[in-house]
XYZ file of C-alpha atoms in Angstrom:
153
model
C -85.814 30.391 -67.928
C -83.795 33.113 -69.622
C -85.692 36.308 -70.275
C -85.161 38.965 -72.899
C -83.017 42.060 -72.117
C -84.587 43.997 -69.281
C -87.601 41.710 -68.932
C -88.079 39.951 -65.634
C -90.156 37.011 -64.530
C -93.136 38.158 -62.509
C -96.848 37.676 -62.167
C -99.647 39.782 -63.520
C -102.808 40.764 -61.643
C -104.481 37.414 -62.290
C -101.450 35.517 -60.964
C -100.258 34.235 -64.365
C -96.564 34.278 -65.079
C -95.529 37.388 -67.010
C -92.548 36.784 -69.297
C -92.166 40.072 -71.162
C -92.261 43.702 -70.180
C -92.175 44.603 -73.864
C -94.611 43.990 -76.684
C -94.016 43.480 -80.379
C -96.818 44.806 -82.568
C -97.172 44.790 -86.315
C -99.802 47.080 -87.818
C -100.922 46.336 -91.375
C -103.083 48.347 -93.733
C -106.440 46.577 -93.612
C -107.111 46.879 -97.362
C -104.101 44.778 -98.403
C -104.424 41.369 -100.055
C -103.625 38.378 -97.861
C -100.345 37.589 -99.646
C -99.255 41.202 -99.111
C -100.064 41.038 -95.380
C -98.041 37.842 -95.012
C -95.116 39.252 -96.969
C -95.070 42.520 -95.049
C -95.370 40.736 -91.682
C -92.233 38.716 -92.417
C -90.253 41.789 -93.477
C -91.378 43.907 -90.532
C -90.642 41.103 -88.066
C -87.129 40.770 -89.480
C -86.568 44.453 -88.712
C -87.495 43.960 -85.066
C -85.427 40.802 -84.744
C -82.463 42.447 -86.509
C -82.526 45.292 -84.004
C -82.621 42.958 -80.985
C -80.665 39.760 -81.618
C -81.392 38.488 -78.062
C -84.959 37.862 -79.259
C -83.745 34.776 -81.097
C -84.120 31.593 -79.069
C -82.311 28.281 -79.386
C -82.508 25.792 -82.234
C -85.343 23.257 -82.134
C -84.455 19.546 -82.189
C -86.946 16.781 -82.857
C -86.907 13.252 -81.447
C -84.906 12.098 -84.498
C -82.290 14.686 -83.540
C -82.964 16.794 -86.664
C -82.239 20.471 -85.983
C -84.546 23.328 -86.996
C -83.800 27.017 -86.968
C -84.364 29.078 -83.859
C -87.453 31.311 -83.643
C -88.281 34.509 -81.847
C -88.667 34.048 -78.105
C -91.342 36.718 -77.900
C -94.837 36.503 -79.385
C -95.939 39.072 -81.972
C -99.323 40.764 -82.082
C -100.599 41.459 -85.584
C -103.001 44.360 -85.883
C -104.702 46.048 -88.806
C -105.851 49.612 -89.399
C -107.256 51.767 -92.157
C -104.944 54.303 -93.750
C -106.015 57.137 -91.481
C -105.329 55.109 -88.307
C -102.038 53.800 -89.714
C -100.861 57.377 -90.366
C -101.874 58.381 -86.799
C -99.900 55.466 -85.400
C -96.882 56.498 -87.483
C -97.223 60.094 -86.264
C -97.234 58.852 -82.637
C -94.083 56.831 -83.318
C -92.406 59.923 -84.759
C -93.581 62.159 -81.892
C -92.098 59.760 -79.356
C -88.914 59.133 -81.407
C -89.488 55.369 -81.230
C -87.660 52.834 -83.382
C -89.827 50.980 -85.851
C -89.629 49.015 -89.046
C -91.779 50.125 -91.969
C -93.045 48.908 -95.307
C -94.294 51.285 -97.963
C -96.387 50.624 -101.055
C -93.485 51.286 -103.448
C -91.557 48.339 -101.994
C -93.938 45.900 -103.701
C -92.324 46.932 -107.017
C -88.701 46.497 -105.943
C -86.627 43.393 -105.776
C -83.952 44.046 -103.163
C -83.058 45.834 -99.970
C -81.107 48.629 -101.631
C -84.062 49.490 -103.891
C -86.408 49.337 -100.891
C -84.265 51.815 -98.952
C -84.091 54.048 -102.013
C -87.899 54.231 -102.292
C -88.226 55.235 -98.638
C -85.641 57.998 -99.120
C -87.946 59.587 -101.748
C -90.478 60.703 -99.122
C -90.677 62.936 -96.102
C -91.688 61.083 -92.936
C -95.318 62.227 -92.946
C -95.730 61.593 -96.699
C -94.677 57.927 -96.750
C -97.224 55.679 -98.499
C -97.343 53.308 -95.506
C -98.770 49.834 -95.670
C -97.183 48.420 -92.494
C -95.294 49.292 -89.308
C -93.754 47.274 -86.487
C -92.389 48.255 -83.092
C -91.145 46.712 -79.863
C -91.409 48.829 -76.766
C -92.826 48.506 -73.264
C -96.401 47.237 -73.333
C -98.059 50.493 -72.247
C -96.256 52.466 -74.915
C -97.150 49.990 -77.657
C -100.802 49.995 -76.550
C -100.915 53.818 -76.586
C -99.135 54.159 -79.914
C -101.250 51.502 -81.674
C -104.573 52.856 -80.398
C -107.095 52.703 -83.217
C -105.739 49.487 -84.687
C -107.660 46.247 -84.278
C -106.497 42.688 -83.835
C -106.057 41.116 -87.258
C -108.761 38.468 -87.774
């Protein structure tokens, strides 16, 4: 089994096989509508995948030999937080100089990537009207950074 980047096959404390040393977490603003959460999740995930192309697996092929697109090799944890917790998580990301993808409220009103980037450029880091963040780092770092967020129901 091929593993992602610096990940190695090992066992955790309970003896189960451990496939990833890293964790992908998406944190969404809890007050969003369901369609917004789904939309943001797809955009944020694309940012993580775009940064680490080795996360993409192989194509899927069914018994009829029809090919389907490859998916991410690594699971994604989707969390939610209120605005205060989301801003704290963002501040921790900034303090640690971690890479992340973001989605801000203004992006709901745009129609393309260039306009999205333009809206982000209008704000200082701590003033962004955040509605979602995603990061991929070692598990302990992700757990510390996302403290205060809860598993999305």
